Amino acid sequence: MKIVITGEPGVGKTTLVKKLVQMLGDRAVGFWTEEIRDKKTGKRTGFKVINTQGQEVVFASKFFTSRHLVGSYGVNVERFEKVALPVLEEAIKAEKDKVVVIDEVGKMELFSRPFRELVRQILHDPTKRVVVTIPIRDVHPLVKEIRRLKGAVLIELTLENRERIHQDIFQLLLTSLR
Ligand SMILES: Nc1ncnc2c1ncn2[C@@H]1O[C@H](COP(=O)(O)OP(=O)(O)OP(=O)(O)O)[C@@H](O)[C@H]1O
């Protein structure tokens, strides 16, 4: 079972993934990315990556200098890899009852070649249960490939369905776990 979630920026993809991780408990293996906002101004200053092993790190920031830029954010690919790759490697070796969570396959994350390779490997493994989020637009050939993945359930998250869709996704995952 592969569940691909897409949706406009800020519609709630990460919030949905976090709900699913909570519902899955120790059956979830993977990572998600969250915004960081300045406490005083409320303005977004960067992004952090958090994994199911409890590790987290800021990997993109307005204050980082990097040759990898997305808008005004400098991306530190090594920092991203340090938190995201170990859980994807764990996911490859994991038991069948695990659900691999990948939030997200976006521009910042796609700078990492080993990330792209692990994502491809996991998505093409028929024994893996996966929840993966992708941007609404095909910003990279791998995003296009995931959107068209055969046999996957593609869900567009919207303001209308975001309050209840986690229940349906959880049921789909549970059914496929039996
Ligand atoms: N179901 C919901 N009800 C109310 N607010 C929500 C809901 N889902 C998300 N939000 C709010 O919307 C904002 C953006 O949510 P989130 O970061 O999950 O979006 P996203 O789609 O992952 O964004 P990005 O495009 O940056 O990845 C957050 O402030 C979050 O609290």
CSV table of N, CA and C in Angstrom, one decimal, residues 14-129:
chain,number,residue,atom,x,y,z
A,14,THR,N,2.0,18.4,6.5
A,14,THR,CA,2.8,18.0,7.6
A,14,THR,C,1.9,17.7,8.8
A,15,THR,N,0.9,18.5,9.1
A,15,THR,CA,0.0,18.3,10.2
A,15,THR,C,-0.7,16.9,10.1
A,16,LEU,N,-1.1,16.6,8.9
A,16,LEU,CA,-1.7,15.3,8.6
A,16,LEU,C,-0.7,14.1,8.9
A,17,VAL,N,0.5,14.3,8.4
A,17,VAL,CA,1.5,13.2,8.6
A,17,VAL,C,1.8,13.1,10.1
A,18,LYS,N,1.9,14.2,10.9
A,18,LYS,CA,2.1,14.1,12.3
A,18,LYS,C,0.9,13.3,13.0
A,19,LYS,N,-0.3,13.6,12.6
A,19,LYS,CA,-1.5,12.9,13.1
A,19,LYS,C,-1.3,11.4,12.9
A,20,LEU,N,-0.9,11.0,11.7
A,20,LEU,CA,-0.8,9.6,11.3
A,20,LEU,C,0.4,9.0,12.1
A,21,VAL,N,1.5,9.7,12.3
A,21,VAL,CA,2.6,9.1,13.1
A,21,VAL,C,2.1,8.8,14.5
A,22,GLN,N,1.3,9.8,15.1
A,22,GLN,CA,0.8,9.6,16.4
A,22,GLN,C,-0.1,8.4,16.5
A,23,MET,N,-1.0,8.2,15.5
A,23,MET,CA,-1.9,7.1,15.4
A,23,MET,C,-1.2,5.7,15.3
A,24,LEU,N,-0.1,5.8,14.5
A,24,LEU,CA,0.6,4.5,14.2
A,24,LEU,C,1.5,4.1,15.3
A,25,GLY,N,1.9,5.1,16.1
A,25,GLY,CA,2.9,4.8,17.3
A,25,GLY,C,4.2,4.2,16.8
A,26,ASP,N,4.6,3.1,17.4
A,26,ASP,CA,5.9,2.5,17.0
A,26,ASP,C,5.9,1.7,15.7
A,27,ARG,N,4.7,1.7,15.0
A,27,ARG,CA,4.7,1.1,13.6
A,27,ARG,C,5.2,2.1,12.6
A,28,ALA,N,5.3,3.4,13.0
A,28,ALA,CA,5.8,4.4,12.0
A,28,ALA,C,7.3,4.5,12.0
A,29,VAL,N,7.9,4.6,10.8
A,29,VAL,CA,9.3,4.8,10.7
A,29,VAL,C,9.6,5.8,9.6
A,30,GLY,N,10.2,6.9,9.9
A,30,GLY,CA,10.4,7.9,8.9
A,30,GLY,C,10.7,9.3,9.4
A,31,PHE,N,10.4,10.3,8.7
A,31,PHE,CA,10.7,11.7,9.1
A,31,PHE,C,9.6,12.6,8.5
A,32,TRP,N,9.6,13.8,9.2
A,32,TRP,CA,8.8,14.9,8.6
A,32,TRP,C,9.5,16.2,8.8
A,33,THR,N,9.1,17.2,8.1
A,33,THR,CA,9.7,18.5,8.1
A,33,THR,C,8.7,19.6,8.6
A,34,GLU,N,9.3,20.5,9.5
A,34,GLU,CA,8.4,21.5,10.0
A,34,GLU,C,9.0,22.9,9.9
A,35,GLU,N,8.2,23.9,9.8
A,35,GLU,CA,8.6,25.3,9.7
A,35,GLU,C,9.2,25.7,11.1
A,36,ILE,N,10.1,26.7,11.0
A,36,ILE,CA,10.6,27.4,12.2
A,36,ILE,C,10.2,28.8,12.0
A,37,ARG,N,9.6,29.4,13.1
A,37,ARG,CA,9.2,30.8,13.0
A,37,ARG,C,9.9,31.6,14.1
A,38,ASP,N,10.2,32.8,13.8
A,38,ASP,CA,10.8,33.7,14.8
A,38,ASP,C,9.8,34.0,15.8
A,39,LYS,N,10.2,33.8,17.1
A,39,LYS,CA,9.3,34.0,18.2
A,39,LYS,C,8.7,35.4,18.3
A,40,LYS,N,9.5,36.4,18.0
A,40,LYS,CA,9.1,37.8,18.1
A,40,LYS,C,8.2,38.2,16.9
A,41,THR,N,8.7,38.0,15.7
A,41,THR,CA,8.0,38.5,14.5
A,41,THR,C,7.0,37.5,13.9
A,42,GLY,N,7.1,36.3,14.3
A,42,GLY,CA,6.2,35.3,13.7
A,42,GLY,C,6.6,34.9,12.3
A,43,LYS,N,7.6,35.5,11.8
A,43,LYS,CA,8.0,35.2,10.4
A,43,LYS,C,8.8,33.9,10.3
A,44,ARG,N,8.6,33.2,9.2
A,44,ARG,CA,9.3,31.9,9.0
A,44,ARG,C,10.7,32.2,8.7
A,45,THR,N,11.6,31.4,9.4
A,45,THR,CA,13.0,31.6,9.2
A,45,THR,C,13.7,30.4,8.6
A,46,GLY,N,13.0,29.2,8.7
A,46,GLY,CA,13.7,28.0,8.2
A,46,GLY,C,12.8,26.8,8.4
A,47,PHE,N,13.5,25.7,8.2
A,47,PHE,CA,12.8,24.4,8.4
A,47,PHE,C,13.7,23.4,9.2
A,48,LYS,N,13.0,22.5,9.9
A,48,LYS,CA,13.7,21.5,10.6
A,48,LYS,C,13.2,20.1,10.1
A,49,VAL,N,14.0,19.1,10.3
A,49,VAL,CA,13.6,17.7,10.0
A,49,VAL,C,13.6,16.9,11.3
A,50,ILE,N,12.6,16.2,11.5
A,50,ILE,CA,12.4,15.4,12.7
A,50,ILE,C,12.2,13.9,12.3
A,51,ASN,N,12.9,13.0,13.0
A,51,ASN,CA,12.6,11.6,12.6
A,51,ASN,C,12.0,10.8,13.8
A,52,THR,N,11.5,9.6,13.4
A,52,THR,CA,10.8,8.7,14.4
A,52,THR,C,11.8,8.2,15.5
A,53,GLN,N,13.1,8.4,15.3
A,53,GLN,CA,14.0,8.0,16.4
A,53,GLN,C,14.2,9.1,17.4
A,54,GLY,N,13.5,10.3,17.1
A,54,GLY,CA,13.6,11.4,18.1
A,54,GLY,C,14.7,12.4,17.8
A,55,GLN,N,15.3,12.2,16.6
A,55,GLN,CA,16.4,13.2,16.3
A,55,GLN,C,15.8,14.3,15.5
A,56,GLU,N,16.3,15.5,15.7
A,56,GLU,CA,15.8,16.7,14.8
A,56,GLU,C,16.9,17.7,14.6
A,57,VAL,N,16.9,18.4,13.5
A,57,VAL,CA,17.9,19.4,13.2
A,57,VAL,C,17.3,20.4,12.2
A,58,VAL,N,17.8,21.7,12.4
A,58,VAL,CA,17.4,22.7,11.4
A,58,VAL,C,18.3,22.5,10.2
A,59,PHE,N,17.6,22.3,9.0
A,59,PHE,CA,18.4,22.0,7.8
A,59,PHE,C,18.3,23.1,6.7
A,60,ALA,N,17.4,24.0,6.9
A,60,ALA,CA,17.3,25.1,5.9
A,60,ALA,C,16.9,26.4,6.7
A,61,SER,N,17.6,27.4,6.3
A,61,SER,CA,17.5,28.7,7.0
A,61,SER,C,17.8,29.9,6.2
A,62,LYS,N,17.1,31.0,6.5
A,62,LYS,CA,17.4,32.3,5.8
A,62,LYS,C,18.8,32.7,6.2
A,63,PHE,N,19.4,32.2,7.3
A,63,PHE,CA,20.7,32.6,7.8
A,63,PHE,C,21.8,31.6,7.4
A,64,PHE,N,21.5,30.6,6.6
A,64,PHE,CA,22.5,29.7,6.2
A,64,PHE,C,23.1,30.2,4.8
A,65,THR,N,24.4,30.1,4.7
A,65,THR,CA,24.9,30.3,3.3
A,65,THR,C,25.2,28.9,2.7
A,66,SER,N,24.7,28.7,1.5
A,66,SER,CA,24.8,27.4,0.9
A,66,SER,C,24.7,27.6,-0.6
A,67,ARG,N,25.4,26.6,-1.3
A,67,ARG,CA,25.2,26.6,-2.8
A,67,ARG,C,23.8,26.1,-3.2
A,68,HIS,N,23.2,25.4,-2.2
A,68,HIS,CA,21.8,24.9,-2.5
A,68,HIS,C,20.8,25.9,-1.9
A,69,LEU,N,20.1,26.6,-2.8
A,69,LEU,CA,19.1,27.6,-2.4
A,69,LEU,C,17.7,27.2,-2.8
A,70,VAL,N,16.7,27.4,-2.0
A,70,VAL,CA,15.3,27.4,-2.4
A,70,VAL,C,14.7,28.7,-1.9
A,71,GLY,N,14.4,29.6,-2.9
A,71,GLY,CA,14.0,30.9,-2.5
A,71,GLY,C,15.1,31.6,-1.7
A,72,SER,N,14.8,32.1,-0.5
A,72,SER,CA,15.8,32.8,0.3
A,72,SER,C,16.4,31.8,1.3
A,73,TYR,N,16.1,30.6,1.2
A,73,TYR,CA,16.6,29.6,2.2
A,73,TYR,C,17.8,28.9,1.7
A,74,GLY,N,18.9,28.9,2.6
A,74,GLY,CA,20.0,28.0,2.3
A,74,GLY,C,19.8,26.7,2.9
A,75,VAL,N,20.1,25.6,2.1
A,75,VAL,CA,19.8,24.3,2.5
A,75,VAL,C,21.1,23.6,2.9
A,76,ASN,N,21.2,23.0,4.1
A,76,ASN,CA,22.4,22.2,4.5
A,76,ASN,C,22.0,20.8,4.3
A,77,VAL,N,22.5,20.3,3.2
A,77,VAL,CA,22.1,18.9,2.8
A,77,VAL,C,22.6,17.8,3.7
A,78,GLU,N,23.8,18.1,4.3
A,78,GLU,CA,24.4,17.1,5.2
A,78,GLU,C,23.6,17.0,6.5
A,79,ARG,N,23.1,18.1,6.9
A,79,ARG,CA,22.2,18.1,8.1
A,79,ARG,C,20.9,17.3,7.9
A,80,PHE,N,20.4,17.6,6.7
A,80,PHE,CA,19.1,16.8,6.3
A,80,PHE,C,19.4,15.3,6.3
A,81,GLU,N,20.5,15.0,5.6
A,81,GLU,CA,20.8,13.5,5.5
A,81,GLU,C,21.1,12.9,6.8
A,82,LYS,N,21.7,13.6,7.7
A,82,LYS,CA,22.0,13.0,9.0
A,82,LYS,C,20.8,12.5,9.8
A,83,VAL,N,19.6,13.2,9.6
A,83,VAL,CA,18.4,12.8,10.3
A,83,VAL,C,17.5,12.0,9.4
A,84,ALA,N,17.4,12.3,8.1
A,84,ALA,CA,16.5,11.6,7.2
A,84,ALA,C,17.0,10.2,6.8
A,85,LEU,N,18.3,10.1,6.5
A,85,LEU,CA,18.7,8.8,5.9
A,85,LEU,C,18.7,7.6,6.8
A,86,PRO,N,19.1,7.8,8.1
A,86,PRO,CA,19.1,6.6,9.0
A,86,PRO,C,17.7,5.9,9.1
A,87,VAL,N,16.7,6.7,9.1
A,87,VAL,CA,15.3,6.1,9.3
A,87,VAL,C,14.9,5.5,8.0
A,88,LEU,N,15.3,6.0,6.8
A,88,LEU,CA,15.0,5.4,5.6
A,88,LEU,C,15.7,4.1,5.4
A,89,GLU,N,17.0,4.0,5.9
A,89,GLU,CA,17.7,2.8,5.8
A,89,GLU,C,17.1,1.8,6.8
A,90,GLU,N,16.6,2.3,8.0
A,90,GLU,CA,15.9,1.4,8.9
A,90,GLU,C,14.7,0.9,8.2
A,91,ALA,N,14.0,1.7,7.5
A,91,ALA,CA,12.7,1.4,6.8
A,91,ALA,C,12.9,0.2,5.8
A,92,ILE,N,14.1,0.3,5.1
A,92,ILE,CA,14.4,-0.8,4.1
A,92,ILE,C,14.5,-2.1,4.8
A,93,LYS,N,15.1,-2.1,6.0
A,93,LYS,CA,15.3,-3.4,6.7
A,93,LYS,C,14.1,-3.8,7.6
A,94,ALA,N,13.1,-2.9,7.7
A,94,ALA,CA,12.1,-3.1,8.8
A,94,ALA,C,11.1,-4.2,8.4
A,95,GLU,N,10.5,-4.7,9.5
A,95,GLU,CA,9.4,-5.7,9.3
A,95,GLU,C,8.3,-5.2,8.5
A,96,LYS,N,7.4,-6.1,8.0
A,96,LYS,CA,6.3,-5.7,7.1
A,96,LYS,C,5.2,-4.9,7.8
A,97,ASP,N,5.2,-5.0,9.2
A,97,ASP,CA,4.1,-4.2,9.9
A,97,ASP,C,4.4,-2.7,10.0
A,98,LYS,N,5.6,-2.3,9.6
A,98,LYS,CA,6.0,-0.9,9.7
A,98,LYS,C,5.4,-0.1,8.5
A,99,VAL,N,5.1,1.2,8.8
A,99,VAL,CA,4.7,2.1,7.8
A,99,VAL,C,5.7,3.2,7.6
A,100,VAL,N,6.2,3.3,6.4
A,100,VAL,CA,7.3,4.3,6.2
A,100,VAL,C,6.6,5.7,5.9
A,101,VAL,N,7.1,6.7,6.6
A,101,VAL,CA,6.6,8.0,6.5
A,101,VAL,C,7.6,8.9,5.9
A,102,ILE,N,7.3,9.6,4.8
A,102,ILE,CA,8.3,10.5,4.1
A,102,ILE,C,7.6,11.8,3.9
A,103,ASP,N,7.9,12.8,4.7
A,103,ASP,CA,7.3,14.2,4.5
A,103,ASP,C,8.5,15.2,4.5
A,104,GLU,N,8.9,15.7,3.3
A,104,GLU,CA,8.3,15.5,2.1
A,104,GLU,C,9.4,15.3,1.0
A,105,VAL,N,9.0,14.9,-0.2
A,105,VAL,CA,9.9,14.8,-1.3
A,105,VAL,C,9.7,16.1,-2.1
A,106,GLY,N,10.4,17.2,-1.5
A,106,GLY,CA,10.3,18.5,-2.1
A,106,GLY,C,11.7,19.0,-2.5
A,107,LYS,N,11.7,20.3,-3.0
A,107,LYS,CA,12.9,20.8,-3.6
A,107,LYS,C,14.1,20.8,-2.7
A,108,MET,N,13.9,21.1,-1.4
A,108,MET,CA,15.0,21.1,-0.5
A,108,MET,C,15.6,19.7,-0.2
A,109,GLU,N,14.7,18.7,-0.1
A,109,GLU,CA,15.1,17.4,0.2
A,109,GLU,C,15.8,16.7,-1.0
A,110,LEU,N,15.3,17.1,-2.2
A,110,LEU,CA,15.8,16.5,-3.4
A,110,LEU,C,17.2,16.9,-3.8
A,111,PHE,N,17.8,17.8,-3.1
A,111,PHE,CA,19.2,18.1,-3.3
A,111,PHE,C,20.1,16.8,-3.0
A,112,SER,N,19.6,16.0,-2.1
A,112,SER,CA,20.3,14.8,-1.7
A,112,SER,C,20.2,13.6,-2.6
A,113,ARG,N,21.3,13.2,-3.2
A,113,ARG,CA,21.2,12.0,-4.1
A,113,ARG,C,20.9,10.7,-3.3
A,114,PRO,N,21.5,10.4,-2.2
A,114,PRO,CA,21.2,9.2,-1.4
A,114,PRO,C,19.7,9.2,-1.0
A,115,PHE,N,19.2,10.4,-0.7
A,115,PHE,CA,17.7,10.5,-0.4
A,115,PHE,C,16.9,10.0,-1.6
A,116,ARG,N,17.2,10.6,-2.7
A,116,ARG,CA,16.4,10.2,-3.9
A,116,ARG,C,16.5,8.7,-4.2
A,117,GLU,N,17.7,8.1,-4.0
A,117,GLU,CA,17.8,6.7,-4.2
A,117,GLU,C,17.1,5.9,-3.2
A,118,LEU,N,17.1,6.2,-2.0
A,118,LEU,CA,16.4,5.5,-0.9
A,118,LEU,C,14.9,5.6,-1.2
A,119,VAL,N,14.4,6.8,-1.5
A,119,VAL,CA,13.0,7.0,-1.8
A,119,VAL,C,12.5,6.1,-2.9
A,120,ARG,N,13.3,6.1,-4.0
A,120,ARG,CA,12.9,5.2,-5.2
A,120,ARG,C,12.9,3.8,-4.7
A,121,GLN,N,13.9,3.3,-4.0
A,121,GLN,CA,14.0,1.9,-3.6
A,121,GLN,C,12.8,1.5,-2.7
A,122,ILE,N,12.4,2.4,-1.8
A,122,ILE,CA,11.3,2.1,-0.9
A,122,ILE,C,10.0,2.1,-1.7
A,123,LEU,N,9.8,3.1,-2.6
A,123,LEU,CA,8.5,3.2,-3.3
A,123,LEU,C,8.4,2.0,-4.3
A,124,HIS,N,9.5,1.5,-4.8
A,124,HIS,CA,9.3,0.4,-5.8
A,124,HIS,C,9.4,-1.0,-5.1
A,125,ASP,N,9.4,-1.0,-3.8
A,125,ASP,CA,9.4,-2.3,-3.1
A,125,ASP,C,7.9,-2.6,-2.8
A,126,PRO,N,7.4,-3.7,-3.4
A,126,PRO,CA,5.9,-4.0,-3.2
A,126,PRO,C,5.6,-4.4,-1.8
A,127,THR,N,6.5,-4.7,-1.0
A,127,THR,CA,6.2,-5.2,0.4
A,127,THR,C,6.1,-4.0,1.4
A,128,LYS,N,6.5,-2.8,0.9
A,128,LYS,CA,6.5,-1.6,1.9
A,128,LYS,C,5.2,-0.9,1.9
A,129,ARG,N,4.8,-0.5,3.1
A,129,ARG,CA,3.6,0.4,3.3
A,129,ARG,C,4.2,1.8,3.5
